[in-house]
């Protein structure tokens, strides 16, 4: 079960990343600065594992306002992760099936302001969503 969870998380991030996070660099510092300029306190946790597509986790808060955003790797990192998964026939089939709907999902997330560059927002706070989207 642990292996399946790891696989699913990687597939979801990688496929969504390829369609929406077409970034050579990272938008995380710009987003972090945008929150700080609005008097949010931002805590950062970087991921030191170079094989991970997850690069950092940021928690921004100001009183009752709260946001969590996740920094993913660059497009090259995500493509490398997918290439590695495609070496296994079982994973390759799952990737193909999942990829059919991934583009529509990714476009909706971007439209809703939940994706900015290579970062994904997890928050229902309208103020935080506005800051994230406009950064």
XYZ file of N, CA, C and O in Angstrom, residues 5-110:
424
model
N 0.713 4.417 -2.718
C 0.518 5.826 -2.357
C 1.630 6.690 -2.948
O 1.376 7.754 -3.482
N 2.853 6.205 -2.846
C 3.996 6.940 -3.391
C 3.848 7.076 -4.907
O 4.052 8.141 -5.474
N 3.468 5.986 -5.553
C 3.282 6.002 -7.002
C 2.187 6.982 -7.396
O 2.357 7.812 -8.275
N 1.033 6.908 -6.738
C -0.080 7.773 -7.111
C 0.266 9.236 -6.904
O -0.044 10.071 -7.753
N 0.897 9.557 -5.797
C 1.275 10.953 -5.545
C 2.231 11.456 -6.614
O 2.080 12.559 -7.137
N 3.199 10.641 -6.974
C 4.161 11.037 -7.989
C 3.502 11.202 -9.351
O 3.745 12.172 -10.057
N 2.622 10.286 -9.700
C 1.933 10.372 -10.985
C 1.069 11.628 -11.045
O 1.112 12.372 -12.027
N 0.311 11.878 -10.009
C -0.566 13.049 -9.997
C 0.236 14.327 -10.149
O -0.085 15.189 -10.967
N 1.289 14.447 -9.387
C 2.125 15.645 -9.454
C 2.796 15.764 -10.810
O 2.806 16.829 -11.431
N 3.336 14.676 -11.296
C 4.069 14.717 -12.561
C 3.169 15.044 -13.746
O 3.497 15.899 -14.567
N 2.035 14.398 -13.827
C 1.150 14.641 -14.971
C 0.581 16.048 -14.919
O 0.589 16.762 -15.917
N 0.103 16.463 -13.765
C -0.393 17.834 -13.647
C 0.717 18.829 -13.933
O 0.509 19.843 -14.577
N 1.885 18.510 -13.465
C 3.021 19.401 -13.674
C 3.358 19.603 -15.129
O 3.644 20.714 -15.558
N 3.330 18.560 -15.903
C 3.670 18.688 -17.313
C 2.707 19.580 -18.063
O 3.093 20.299 -18.971
N 1.442 19.553 -17.674
C 0.459 20.342 -18.392
C 0.364 21.782 -17.922
O -0.010 22.652 -18.673
N 0.652 22.035 -16.658
C 0.426 23.384 -16.145
C 1.653 24.091 -15.626
O 1.664 25.304 -15.551
N 2.631 23.376 -15.240
C 3.748 24.006 -14.568
C 4.949 24.122 -15.500
O 6.056 23.805 -15.141
N 4.689 24.588 -16.702
C 5.737 24.690 -17.716
C 6.679 25.835 -17.351
O 6.658 26.896 -17.929
N 7.478 25.578 -16.380
C 8.361 26.604 -15.847
C 9.781 26.081 -15.806
O 10.024 24.978 -15.386
N 10.707 26.891 -16.257
C 12.114 26.497 -16.178
C 12.682 26.829 -14.814
O 13.630 26.226 -14.372
N 12.097 27.803 -14.149
C 12.545 28.198 -12.827
C 11.442 27.945 -11.828
O 10.523 27.193 -12.069
N 11.529 28.634 -10.709
C 10.503 28.464 -9.689
C 9.819 29.792 -9.389
O 10.452 30.842 -9.438
N 8.546 29.730 -9.089
C 7.795 30.925 -8.718
C 7.668 31.058 -7.207
O 7.125 32.046 -6.722
N 8.178 30.094 -6.458
C 8.031 30.091 -5.001
C 8.572 31.360 -4.330
O 7.877 31.928 -3.479
N 9.772 31.839 -4.659
C 10.262 33.056 -3.986
C 9.357 34.269 -4.234
O 9.120 35.071 -3.317
N 8.834 34.382 -5.443
C 7.941 35.492 -5.779
C 6.637 35.392 -4.979
O 6.130 36.393 -4.463
N 6.103 34.190 -4.862
C 4.871 33.983 -4.104
C 5.117 34.247 -2.618
O 4.325 34.920 -1.950
N 6.233 33.750 -2.106
C 6.580 33.972 -0.699
C 6.677 35.476 -0.413
O 6.128 35.959 0.582
N 7.338 36.213 -1.284
C 7.469 37.667 -1.111
C 6.117 38.369 -1.149
O 5.882 39.328 -0.402
N 5.228 37.900 -2.016
C 3.895 38.499 -2.106
C 3.143 38.336 -0.785
O 2.484 39.269 -0.317
N 3.239 37.154 -0.185
C 2.585 36.939 1.111
C 3.233 37.796 2.188
O 2.535 38.422 3.003
N 4.548 37.843 2.205
C 5.248 38.641 3.219
C 4.920 40.132 3.083
O 4.811 40.834 4.086
N 4.747 40.609 1.854
C 4.407 42.019 1.651
C 3.006 42.351 2.161
O 2.676 43.512 2.386
N 2.183 41.333 2.360
C 0.826 41.515 2.911
C 0.799 41.143 4.399
O -0.249 40.824 4.954
N 1.975 41.167 5.040
C 2.139 40.921 6.480
C 1.845 39.488 6.924
O 1.466 39.255 8.076
N 2.010 38.545 6.028
C 1.912 37.138 6.404
C 3.282 36.677 6.917
O 4.315 37.149 6.452
N 3.262 35.749 7.852
C 4.472 35.062 8.273
C 4.551 33.799 7.426
O 3.581 33.044 7.342
N 5.700 33.577 6.785
C 5.841 32.420 5.899
C 6.960 31.521 6.423
O 8.101 31.939 6.553
N 6.589 30.279 6.738
C 7.561 29.263 7.148
C 7.851 28.376 5.946
O 6.937 28.007 5.212
N 9.117 28.039 5.769
C 9.544 27.258 4.616
C 10.194 25.959 5.054
O 11.008 25.960 5.974
N 9.831 24.897 4.368
C 10.482 23.595 4.564
C 10.957 23.128 3.195
O 10.137 22.844 2.321
N 12.258 23.082 3.000
C 12.769 22.604 1.718
C 12.990 21.103 1.792
O 13.289 20.561 2.850
N 12.853 20.458 0.657
C 13.035 19.015 0.557
C 14.430 18.779 0.000
O 14.755 19.226 -1.094
N 15.258 18.092 0.750
C 16.655 17.902 0.384
C 16.906 16.710 -0.554
O 17.979 16.558 -1.091
N 15.898 15.870 -0.754
C 16.052 14.692 -1.608
C 16.054 15.122 -3.075
O 15.035 15.561 -3.604
N 17.171 15.001 -3.745
C 17.275 15.467 -5.130
C 16.426 14.655 -6.101
O 16.140 15.116 -7.204
N 15.981 13.465 -5.720
C 15.136 12.649 -6.585
C 13.656 13.001 -6.472
O 12.841 12.515 -7.233
N 13.309 13.842 -5.533
C 11.913 14.177 -5.295
C 11.440 15.279 -6.234
O 12.174 16.220 -6.514
N 10.200 15.166 -6.719
C 9.619 16.247 -7.511
C 9.059 17.326 -6.585
O 8.771 18.420 -7.026
N 8.924 17.014 -5.313
C 8.499 17.980 -4.314
C 9.752 18.705 -3.819
O 10.681 18.085 -3.318
N 9.792 20.020 -3.974
C 10.983 20.795 -3.622
C 10.832 21.599 -2.343
O 11.807 21.914 -1.682
N 9.605 21.983 -2.001
C 9.415 22.764 -0.786
C 7.965 22.877 -0.386
O 7.069 22.720 -1.216
N 7.761 23.148 0.896
C 6.430 23.362 1.438
C 6.471 24.694 2.177
O 7.370 24.949 2.978
N 5.504 25.553 1.899
C 5.445 26.884 2.486
C 4.119 27.045 3.220
O 3.065 26.731 2.673
N 4.184 27.528 4.445
C 2.990 27.785 5.231
C 2.959 29.279 5.521
O 3.875 29.821 6.142
N 1.909 29.949 5.035
C 1.747 31.389 5.236
C 0.541 31.624 6.135
O -0.525 31.052 5.912
N 0.731 32.468 7.172
C -0.416 32.777 8.020
C -0.346 34.206 8.542
O 0.717 34.781 8.692
N -1.533 34.732 8.769
C -1.706 36.077 9.326
C -3.028 36.053 10.068
O -4.101 36.085 9.453
N -2.952 35.934 11.369
C -4.187 35.851 12.158
C -4.992 34.637 11.766
O -4.507 33.508 11.830
N -6.207 34.874 11.301
C -7.077 33.770 10.891
C -6.883 33.361 9.433
O -7.502 32.418 8.959
N -6.042 34.086 8.712
C -5.778 33.768 7.300
C -4.640 32.747 7.220
O -3.620 32.889 7.889
N -4.846 31.736 6.377
C -3.885 30.635 6.300
C -3.786 30.113 4.870
O -4.787 30.019 4.174
N -2.581 29.785 4.458
C -2.378 29.157 3.147
C -1.184 28.216 3.222
O -0.219 28.460 3.944
N -1.274 27.171 2.461
C -0.176 26.226 2.293
C 0.068 26.140 0.805
O -0.876 25.955 0.039
N 1.323 26.337 0.389
C 1.606 26.087 -1.022
C 2.819 25.206 -1.156
O 3.725 25.217 -0.338
N 2.754 24.395 -2.186
C 3.757 23.362 -2.427
C 4.539 23.730 -3.673
O 3.955 24.037 -4.714
N 5.862 23.683 -3.558
C 6.742 23.951 -4.697
C 7.168 22.624 -5.311
O 7.678 21.746 -4.623
N 6.923 22.497 -6.593
C 7.335 21.305 -7.319
C 8.595 21.607 -8.108
O 8.983 22.767 -8.255
N 9.201 20.576 -8.643
C 10.389 20.764 -9.463
C 10.054 21.435 -10.784
O 8.909 21.738 -11.089
N 11.065 21.654 -11.568
C 10.881 22.253 -12.885
C 10.285 21.221 -13.841
O 10.182 20.031 -13.519
N 9.931 21.659 -15.014
C 9.389 20.760 -16.031
C 10.363 19.620 -16.304
O 9.956 18.464 -16.442
N 11.652 19.925 -16.364
C 12.654 18.877 -16.607
C 12.635 17.823 -15.504
O 12.732 16.625 -15.779
N 12.494 18.260 -14.237
C 12.421 17.315 -13.117
C 11.207 16.407 -13.253
O 11.283 15.197 -13.031
N 10.074 17.009 -13.625
C 8.839 16.239 -13.749
C 8.906 15.263 -14.916
O 8.453 14.121 -14.812
N 9.477 15.700 -16.028
C 9.623 14.804 -17.186
C 10.537 13.635 -16.850
O 10.280 12.499 -17.253
N 11.592 13.889 -16.096
C 12.509 12.815 -15.695
C 11.788 11.806 -14.804
O 11.982 10.592 -14.947
N 10.939 12.298 -13.898
C 10.182 11.400 -13.021
C 9.229 10.521 -13.824
O 9.107 9.323 -13.576
N 8.573 11.114 -14.808
C 7.662 10.333 -15.654
C 8.432 9.305 -16.472
O 8.019 8.152 -16.592
N 9.560 9.702 -17.017
C 10.378 8.760 -17.797
C 10.781 7.559 -16.952
O 10.765 6.425 -17.419
N 11.131 7.827 -15.714
C 11.518 6.739 -14.807
C 10.337 5.811 -14.546
O 10.481 4.589 -14.558
N 9.158 6.370 -14.332
C 7.971 5.553 -14.095
C 7.596 4.726 -15.317
O 7.130 3.600 -15.198
N 7.798 5.285 -16.510
C 7.391 4.590 -17.731
C 8.245 3.357 -18.022
O 7.881 2.554 -18.859
N 9.335 3.192 -17.313
C 10.158 1.986 -17.486
C 9.447 0.752 -16.952
O 9.732 -0.353 -17.364
N 8.504 0.947 -16.033
C 7.726 -0.148 -15.470
C 6.403 -0.221 -16.226
O 5.639 0.744 -16.252
N 6.117 -1.345 -16.839
C 4.929 -1.494 -17.683
C 3.625 -1.213 -16.930
O 2.723 -0.578 -17.456
N 3.541 -1.654 -15.677
C 2.331 -1.430 -14.877
C 2.106 0.067 -14.669
O 0.996 0.571 -14.810
N 3.144 0.782 -14.331
C 3.038 2.228 -14.126
C 2.760 2.947 -15.441
O 2.016 3.914 -15.481
N 3.350 2.477 -16.524
C 3.156 3.107 -17.828
C 1.674 3.081 -18.218
O 1.128 4.078 -18.676
N 1.023 1.957 -18.016
C -0.393 1.833 -18.328
C -1.223 2.779 -17.465
O -2.131 3.453 -17.966
N -0.902 2.844 -16.183
C -1.627 3.743 -15.283
C -1.426 5.197 -15.685
O -2.359 5.993 -15.647
N -0.209 5.562 -16.068
C 0.076 6.928 -16.509
C -0.755 7.294 -17.731
O -1.293 8.392 -17.823
N -0.838 6.387 -18.685
C -1.601 6.650 -19.903
C -3.073 6.868 -19.581
O -3.710 7.778 -20.113
N -3.625 6.045 -18.700
C -5.032 6.173 -18.327
C -5.276 7.479 -17.581
O -6.210 8.210 -17.879
N -4.419 7.779 -16.620
C -4.586 8.991 -15.822
C -4.400 10.246 -16.668
O -5.081 11.240 -16.477
N -3.501 10.192 -17.620
C -3.191 11.348 -18.449
C -4.339 11.832 -19.313
O -4.354 12.983 -19.739
N -5.314 10.974 -19.565
C -6.439 11.359 -20.415
C -7.222 12.531 -19.837
O -7.699 13.393 -20.567
N -7.378 12.566 -18.516
C -8.152 13.628 -17.882
C -7.278 14.686 -17.226
O -7.779 15.707 -16.764
N -5.986 14.475 -17.180
C -5.093 15.360 -16.438
C -5.070 16.782 -16.989
O -5.030 17.740 -16.222
N -5.122 16.928 -18.293
C -5.045 18.266 -18.871
C -6.252 19.106 -18.459
O -6.111 20.268 -18.071
N -7.442 18.532 -18.504
C -8.653 19.261 -18.100
C -8.591 19.625 -16.621
O -8.948 20.747 -16.234
N -8.121 18.719 -15.806
C -7.989 18.987 -14.369
C -6.994 20.125 -14.143
O -7.258 21.060 -13.380
N -5.861 20.046 -14.802
C -4.823 21.056 -14.638
C -5.296 22.428 -15.093
O -5.033 23.437 -14.436
N -6.008 22.481 -16.206
C -6.526 23.763 -16.696
C -7.524 24.360 -15.708
O -7.536 25.562 -15.479
N -8.346 23.530 -15.105
C -9.326 24.007 -14.126
C -8.618 24.548 -12.880
O -9.003 25.590 -12.352
N -7.585 23.860 -12.415
C -6.828 24.320 -11.253
C -6.178 25.672 -11.523
O -6.181 26.559 -10.665
N -5.639 25.852 -12.714
C -5.016 27.122 -13.088
C -6.070 28.218 -13.155
O -5.871 29.319 -12.647
